[in-house]
Coordinates of C-alpha atoms in Angstrom, one line a residue:
X1 CA 8.2 -3.9 20.1
X2 CA 5.6 -2.8 22.6
X3 CA 2.4 -1.1 22.0
X4 CA 3.9 2.2 23.4
X5 CA 6.7 1.9 20.9
X6 CA 4.2 1.5 18.0
X7 CA 2.5 4.6 19.2
X8 CA 5.6 6.7 18.3
X9 CA 5.1 5.6 14.5
X10 CA 3.2 8.0 12.3
X11 CA -0.3 7.1 11.4
X12 CA -1.5 7.0 7.8
X13 CA -3.1 10.4 7.8
X14 CA 0.0 11.9 9.4
X15 CA 2.4 10.4 7.0
X16 CA 0.5 11.3 3.9
X17 CA -0.9 14.7 4.9
X18 CA -2.1 16.8 2.0
X19 CA -3.0 20.5 1.7
X20 CA -5.0 21.9 -1.1
X21 CA -3.3 24.6 -3.2
X22 CA -5.0 27.4 -5.1
X23 CA -5.6 26.8 -8.7
X24 CA -3.0 27.9 -11.2
X25 CA -2.7 27.9 -15.1
X26 CA -2.2 24.2 -15.2
X27 CA -5.0 22.9 -13.1
X28 CA -8.0 23.8 -10.8
X29 CA -7.0 20.9 -8.5
X30 CA -3.7 21.1 -6.9
X31 CA -2.3 19.6 -3.5
X32 CA 1.2 19.4 -1.7
X33 CA 2.2 16.6 0.5
X34 CA 3.7 18.0 3.8
X35 CA 5.5 15.1 5.3
X36 CA 8.8 13.6 4.3
X37 CA 8.4 10.2 2.5
X38 CA 9.6 6.9 4.2
X39 CA 13.0 5.7 3.0
X40 CA 13.5 2.0 3.3
X41 CA 16.8 1.2 5.2
X42 CA 17.2 4.7 6.7
X43 CA 15.7 3.4 9.9
X44 CA 18.2 0.7 10.8
X45 CA 19.5 1.6 14.4
X46 CA 23.1 2.7 14.5
X47 CA 24.5 -0.6 16.2
X48 CA 23.4 -2.5 13.0
X49 CA 26.2 -0.6 11.1
X50 CA 24.4 -0.8 7.7
X51 CA 25.5 1.8 5.1
X52 CA 22.9 3.8 3.3
X53 CA 21.2 1.8 0.4
X54 CA 19.9 4.5 -1.7
X55 CA 18.3 7.9 -1.4
X56 CA 15.0 7.2 -3.4
X57 CA 11.8 7.8 -1.4
X58 CA 9.5 4.9 -0.9
X59 CA 7.4 4.7 -4.1
X60 CA 4.3 3.8 -2.2
X61 CA 4.3 7.3 -0.8
X62 CA 3.8 9.2 -4.0
X63 CA 1.4 6.5 -5.2
X64 CA -0.9 6.6 -2.3
X65 CA -0.7 10.2 -1.9
X66 CA -1.7 10.7 -5.5
X67 CA -4.7 8.4 -5.0
X68 CA -5.7 10.6 -1.7
X69 CA -5.4 13.7 -4.0
X70 CA -7.6 12.0 -6.6
X71 CA -10.2 11.1 -4.0
X72 CA -10.5 14.5 -2.5
X73 CA -10.7 16.1 -6.0
X74 CA -13.6 13.9 -6.9
X75 CA -15.2 14.5 -3.6
X76 CA -15.1 18.1 -4.1
X77 CA -16.5 17.9 -7.7
X78 CA -19.3 15.7 -6.2
X79 CA -20.0 18.1 -3.5
X80 CA -20.3 21.1 -6.0
X81 CA -22.8 18.9 -8.0
X82 CA -24.7 18.3 -4.7
X83 CA -24.5 14.5 -5.3
X84 CA -26.1 12.7 -2.3
X85 CA -23.8 10.7 -0.1
X86 CA -25.5 7.3 -1.1
X87 CA -24.7 8.1 -4.8
X88 CA -21.0 9.2 -4.5
X89 CA -18.5 6.9 -6.3
X90 CA -15.8 4.9 -4.5
X91 CA -12.2 4.4 -5.5
X92 CA -12.0 1.8 -8.3
X93 CA -8.4 1.6 -9.8
X94 CA -5.1 3.4 -9.6
X95 CA -2.6 2.9 -12.5
X96 CA 0.7 4.7 -11.8
X97 CA 3.9 5.2 -13.6
X98 CA 7.2 6.0 -12.0
X99 CA 9.4 8.4 -14.1
X100 CA 12.1 9.5 -11.8
X101 CA 13.2 8.6 -8.3
X102 CA 11.5 10.8 -5.5
X103 CA 13.6 12.8 -3.2
X104 CA 12.2 12.3 0.4
X105 CA 13.4 15.8 1.6
X106 CA 11.3 17.7 -0.9
X107 CA 7.4 17.7 -1.2
X108 CA 5.4 16.1 -3.8
X109 CA 3.1 18.6 -5.7
X110 CA 0.1 17.2 -7.5
X111 CA -1.8 18.6 -10.4
X112 CA -5.1 16.8 -11.3
X113 CA -7.3 16.9 -14.4
X114 CA -10.9 15.3 -14.5
X115 CA -11.2 13.3 -17.7
X116 CA -14.8 11.6 -17.8
X117 CA -17.8 11.9 -15.6
X118 CA -21.1 9.7 -15.6
X119 CA -23.3 8.7 -12.7
X120 CA -21.7 5.4 -12.4
X121 CA -18.0 5.6 -13.4
X122 CA -15.4 8.6 -13.8
X123 CA -11.9 9.0 -14.2
X124 CA -9.1 11.6 -13.9
X125 CA -5.4 12.0 -14.5
X126 CA -2.7 13.0 -12.2
X127 CA 0.9 14.4 -12.5
X128 CA 3.2 14.6 -9.6
X129 CA 6.3 16.9 -9.5
X130 CA 9.1 17.9 -7.1
X131 CA 10.9 21.2 -6.7
X132 CA 14.4 21.3 -8.4
X133 CA 15.9 23.1 -5.1
X134 CA 15.7 22.0 -1.4
X135 CA 12.6 22.7 0.7
X136 CA 12.7 25.8 2.8
X137 CA 12.1 23.6 5.8
X138 CA 15.0 23.4 8.0
X139 CA 14.1 20.0 9.2
X140 CA 13.6 18.5 5.6
X141 CA 10.1 17.5 6.8
X142 CA 6.9 19.3 7.6
X143 CA 7.1 21.2 4.3
X144 CA 5.4 24.7 4.2
X145 CA 2.8 25.4 1.7
X146 CA 5.2 28.1 0.1
X147 CA 7.4 25.3 -1.2
X148 CA 4.8 24.9 -3.9
X149 CA 6.2 28.1 -5.4
X150 CA 9.7 26.7 -5.8
X151 CA 10.9 25.9 -9.3
X152 CA 10.0 22.5 -10.4
X153 CA 12.4 19.9 -11.6
X154 CA 13.3 20.4 -15.3
X155 CA 13.1 16.7 -15.8
X156 CA 9.3 17.0 -15.6
X157 CA 6.9 14.7 -13.6
X158 CA 8.4 12.1 -11.2
X159 CA 5.1 10.2 -11.4
X160 CA 1.8 10.0 -13.5
X161 CA -1.3 8.1 -12.8
X162 CA -4.9 7.5 -14.2
X163 CA -7.5 6.8 -11.3
X164 CA -11.1 5.8 -11.7
X165 CA -14.0 5.8 -9.4
X166 CA -17.1 3.6 -9.6
X167 CA -20.6 3.4 -8.0
X168 CA -21.3 0.8 -5.5
X169 CA -23.7 -1.9 -6.6
X170 CA -25.1 -5.2 -5.6
X171 CA -23.8 -8.5 -7.3
X172 CA -25.4 -9.2 -10.6
X173 CA -27.8 -12.1 -10.3
X174 CA -26.2 -12.8 -7.0
X175 CA -22.9 -14.0 -8.7
X176 CA -19.6 -13.5 -6.9
X177 CA -16.7 -16.0 -6.8
X178 CA -13.1 -16.1 -5.6
X179 CA -10.7 -18.9 -4.6
X180 CA -10.6 -20.0 -0.9
X181 CA -8.7 -17.4 1.2
X182 CA -5.3 -17.9 2.8
X183 CA -6.9 -18.4 6.1
X184 CA -8.1 -21.7 4.6
X185 CA -5.4 -22.6 2.2
X186 CA -2.5 -21.9 4.6
X187 CA -4.3 -22.4 8.0
X188 CA -1.8 -24.8 9.4
X189 CA 0.9 -22.2 8.9
X190 CA -1.0 -19.3 10.1
X191 CA -2.2 -21.2 13.1
X192 CA 1.4 -22.1 14.3
X193 CA 1.8 -18.6 15.9
X194 CA -0.1 -15.6 17.0
X195 CA -0.1 -12.7 14.6
X196 CA 2.1 -10.6 16.9
X197 CA 4.7 -13.4 17.3
X198 CA 5.7 -13.4 13.6
X199 CA 8.8 -11.2 13.0
X200 CA 8.2 -7.8 11.7
X201 CA 8.3 -7.1 7.9
X202 CA 12.0 -6.2 7.5
X203 CA 12.7 -2.4 6.4
X204 CA 14.8 -3.9 3.4
X205 CA 13.5 -7.4 2.7
X206 CA 16.7 -8.7 0.9
X207 CA 18.2 -12.0 2.1
X208 CA 21.7 -10.6 2.5
X209 CA 20.6 -7.8 4.6
X210 CA 18.3 -9.7 6.7
X211 CA 21.0 -12.2 7.3
X212 CA 23.4 -9.5 8.4
X213 CA 21.1 -7.5 10.7
X214 CA 18.5 -10.1 11.8
X215 CA 14.8 -10.1 11.5
X216 CA 13.9 -8.3 14.5
X217 CA 14.1 -4.7 13.3
X218 CA 10.7 -2.9 13.0
X219 CA 11.9 0.3 11.7
X220 CA 9.8 3.4 11.0
X221 CA 7.4 2.4 8.3
X222 CA 4.2 4.3 9.2
X223 CA 0.4 3.6 9.2
X224 CA 0.5 -0.1 10.0
X225 CA 2.2 -3.0 12.0
X226 CA 3.2 -5.5 9.5
X227 CA 4.3 -9.1 10.2
X228 CA 6.0 -11.6 7.8
X229 CA 4.9 -15.1 7.7
X230 CA 7.7 -17.8 7.4
X231 CA 6.8 -19.5 4.1
X232 CA 10.1 -21.2 3.7
X233 CA 8.7 -24.7 4.3
X234 CA 5.9 -24.3 1.8
X235 CA 8.0 -22.7 -0.9
X236 CA 10.9 -25.3 -0.7
X237 CA 11.3 -27.1 -3.9
X238 CA 8.5 -25.3 -5.7
X239 CA 9.4 -23.4 -8.8
X240 CA 9.4 -19.5 -8.4
X241 CA 6.0 -18.9 -9.9
X242 CA 4.3 -21.3 -7.4
X243 CA 5.8 -19.7 -4.4
X244 CA 3.9 -17.5 -2.0
X245 CA 4.8 -14.8 0.6
X246 CA 2.3 -13.8 3.3
X247 CA 2.3 -10.9 5.3
X248 CA -0.1 -9.6 8.1
X249 CA -0.9 -5.9 8.7
X250 CA -3.3 -3.9 11.0
X251 CA -3.9 -0.1 11.5
X252 CA -1.5 1.5 14.0
X253 CA -4.2 4.2 14.7
X254 CA -7.9 4.7 13.8
X255 CA -8.5 6.0 10.3
X256 CA -11.8 7.9 10.0
X257 CA -14.5 6.8 7.5
X258 CA -17.0 9.8 8.2
X259 CA -15.2 12.4 6.1
X260 CA -13.2 13.8 9.2
X261 CA -9.9 15.2 7.9
X262 CA -11.0 14.5 4.4
X263 CA -10.8 10.7 5.1
X264 CA -13.6 8.2 4.2
X265 CA -13.8 4.6 2.9
X266 CA -11.7 5.7 -0.1
X267 CA -8.9 6.4 2.2
X268 CA -9.0 2.9 3.5
X269 CA -8.7 1.5 0.0
X270 CA -5.7 3.8 -0.5
X271 CA -3.9 2.4 2.6
X272 CA -4.0 -1.1 1.2
X273 CA -2.3 0.2 -2.0
X274 CA 0.3 2.0 0.2
X275 CA 1.0 -1.1 2.3
X276 CA 1.3 -3.7 -0.4
X277 CA 3.8 -2.0 -2.4
X278 CA 6.3 -2.6 0.4
X279 CA 9.3 -4.9 -0.3
X280 CA 7.5 -6.5 -3.4
X281 CA 10.2 -6.3 -5.8
X282 CA 13.0 -7.0 -3.1
X283 CA 11.1 -10.3 -2.2
X284 CA 10.9 -11.2 -6.0
X285 CA 14.8 -10.7 -6.0
X286 CA 15.1 -13.2 -3.2
X287 CA 13.2 -15.8 -5.1
X288 CA 15.2 -15.3 -8.3
X289 CA 18.6 -15.8 -6.5
X290 CA 19.6 -12.2 -6.2
X291 CA 19.3 -11.9 -2.5
X292 CA 23.1 -11.3 -2.0
X293 CA 23.9 -9.7 -5.3
X294 CA 21.1 -7.2 -5.9
X295 CA 22.2 -4.1 -7.8
X296 CA 18.9 -2.3 -8.3
X297 CA 15.1 -2.8 -7.8
X298 CA 12.7 0.0 -8.7
X299 CA 9.1 0.3 -9.7
X300 CA 8.2 1.1 -13.2
X301 CA 4.4 0.7 -13.3
X302 CA 1.9 -0.3 -10.6
X303 CA -1.8 -1.0 -10.9
X304 CA -4.2 -1.6 -7.9
X305 CA -7.8 -2.7 -8.5
X306 CA -10.6 -2.8 -6.0
X307 CA -12.9 -5.8 -6.6
X308 CA -15.5 -4.9 -4.0
X309 CA -17.6 -1.9 -3.3
X310 CA -15.2 0.4 -1.6
X311 CA -16.8 0.1 1.8
X312 CA -15.4 -3.4 2.1
X313 CA -11.9 -1.9 2.1
X314 CA -12.5 -0.3 5.6
X315 CA -10.1 -1.4 8.3
X316 CA -11.2 -1.7 11.9
X317 CA -8.7 -0.6 14.3
X318 CA -8.0 -3.0 17.2
X319 CA -5.7 -4.6 19.6
X320 CA -2.6 -6.4 18.1
X321 CA -3.3 -9.4 20.5
X322 CA -6.4 -10.2 18.4
X323 CA -6.1 -13.7 16.7
X324 CA -6.6 -14.4 13.0
X325 CA -9.9 -15.8 12.1
X326 CA -8.9 -19.1 10.7
X327 CA -12.4 -20.5 9.9
X328 CA -14.1 -17.4 8.3
X329 CA -17.3 -17.7 6.6
X330 CA -15.9 -16.1 3.5
X331 CA -18.6 -17.6 1.2
X332 CA -21.4 -16.1 3.4
X333 CA -19.8 -12.7 3.4
X334 CA -19.4 -12.8 -0.3
X335 CA -23.0 -13.4 -0.8
X336 CA -24.2 -11.0 1.9
X337 CA -26.6 -8.4 0.3
X338 CA -26.6 -4.6 0.9
X339 CA -29.4 -2.6 2.1
X340 CA -31.2 -0.8 -0.7
X341 CA -30.9 2.9 -1.3
X342 CA -33.6 5.1 0.3
X343 CA -33.8 3.2 3.7
X344 CA -31.3 5.4 5.4
X345 CA -28.8 2.4 5.7
X346 CA -27.0 2.7 2.5
X347 CA -23.8 0.4 2.1
X348 CA -24.6 -1.4 5.4
X349 CA -24.9 -5.2 5.6
X350 CA -28.1 -6.9 6.6
X351 CA -26.4 -8.1 9.8
X352 CA -23.6 -5.9 11.1
X353 CA -20.6 -8.2 11.9
X354 CA -17.5 -7.2 13.4
X355 CA -14.3 -8.7 11.8
X356 CA -10.7 -8.8 13.1
X357 CA -8.0 -6.3 12.7
X358 CA -5.4 -8.4 10.7
X359 CA -5.4 -8.1 7.0
X360 CA -3.3 -10.4 4.7
X361 CA -1.2 -9.6 1.7
X362 CA -0.6 -12.7 -0.4
X363 CA 2.1 -12.1 -2.9
X364 CA 3.8 -14.0 -5.7
X365 CA 6.1 -13.6 -8.6
X366 CA 4.9 -15.1 -12.0
X367 CA 7.3 -13.6 -14.5
X368 CA 11.0 -12.2 -14.6
X369 CA 13.0 -11.3 -17.6
X370 CA 14.6 -8.5 -19.6
X371 CA 15.9 -7.0 -16.4
X372 CA 12.3 -6.7 -14.9
X373 CA 10.1 -8.7 -12.7
X374 CA 6.4 -9.1 -12.0
X375 CA 4.8 -8.8 -8.4
X376 CA 1.3 -9.7 -7.9
X377 CA -0.5 -9.4 -4.6
X378 CA -4.0 -10.1 -3.4
X379 CA -5.4 -8.1 -0.5
X380 CA -7.5 -10.3 1.9
X381 CA -9.9 -9.0 4.5
X382 CA -9.8 -10.5 8.0
X383 CA -13.1 -12.2 7.0
X384 CA -11.5 -13.8 4.1
X385 CA -12.8 -11.8 1.2
X386 CA -10.5 -10.9 -1.7
X387 CA -10.9 -7.2 -1.7
X388 CA -8.2 -6.0 -4.1
X389 CA -5.3 -6.9 -6.2
X390 CA -1.9 -5.4 -7.0
X391 CA 0.1 -5.8 -10.2
X392 CA 3.5 -4.3 -10.4
X393 CA 6.3 -4.3 -12.9
X394 CA 9.8 -3.1 -12.0
X395 CA 13.5 -3.2 -12.7
X396 CA 15.4 -6.1 -11.0
X397 CA 19.1 -6.2 -11.7
X398 CA 21.9 -8.1 -10.2
X399 CA 25.4 -6.3 -10.2
X400 CA 27.5 -7.6 -12.9
X401 CA 30.6 -5.2 -12.6
X402 CA 32.9 -4.6 -9.7
X403 CA 31.8 -1.0 -9.4
X404 CA 28.3 -2.1 -9.1
X405 CA 29.0 -4.3 -6.1
X406 CA 26.3 -3.6 -3.4
X407 CA 27.6 -1.5 -0.7
X408 CA 25.8 -3.4 2.1
X409 CA 27.4 -6.6 1.3
X410 CA 30.7 -7.1 3.0
X411 CA 31.0 -10.7 1.5
X412 CA 31.6 -9.5 -2.1

């Protein structure tokens, strides 16, 4: 896929566009998402002759949009309190719970409630709803604000979350540790191809599907270009909990950090949470031997923790031809101190250093049972810093009855 073709895909800010709503009796802080959520598998070209897999919206959409709504709510509260920019809090954790499947052709409506507030740590809760009737938009996208007045689903919230914010601070006593990054541990594998030469992350990463349609389909997943590393050689013969999946991703279009359009460093943290939710449970199914018999996979809970100050989540936009940095000075970056407050350079490093554009998701699957599976992922910066971790629990079920046979699998 050429650069011009990637230009046709939606940016993060386009795909997760939010509009603030007037307060109502339930909350002072309300938002509506105006764009249709991505649906994995809907983007296979007609010549692939793949049937519809399901109708549930990509869970990362409501998860990330909820976090964006929380970030804008907290920013509004800080502005009302006239908090200086250098003292504003950064996104710390997102703990989300999926209760019903989302409908991609209806908007998500968010209601937020501040819970606790201190100078260094604050929290809020969020509930997300969808209308019980179709959107008034004839395109089933670009939802009008008037959709917020439609009756809500009687089944209640489709998603709930607790979100926390924390002040940036230096390392205590200079202490910071992490394991060596994948750029070091998997150097030989990563060095075997340029980032752009690895196949695209599949729209539906199920072994049977990929075998039928090939691994060359980019699809319409927004926000990032995402490439999947071939880890089959490394994983061969290892127990499931020791296997790894690596994915590279880079921004499709620049994402502001200066508050333009409501986006700052917090938005960059959110985009990582949006991306690493993709295909996680499906990859787990492959490793569990369900790659040809998968009946259902669906998120139940998903936690995302930022380990660094939020400024270190910022993604630099750049050319897809950029190589990976396979000898990063990750220990030096970990220990690098920040400028002190009051010098006009808050949050900046002592020496500005431009990193690459390709980030790495490292995923593994430590536990499965009782019809569920766990996905853990680490988010690694181009410079080799472990920036955040995902921990997801979800349903993983193989079909067991004839009527549950996967529609996509002609071999069954």
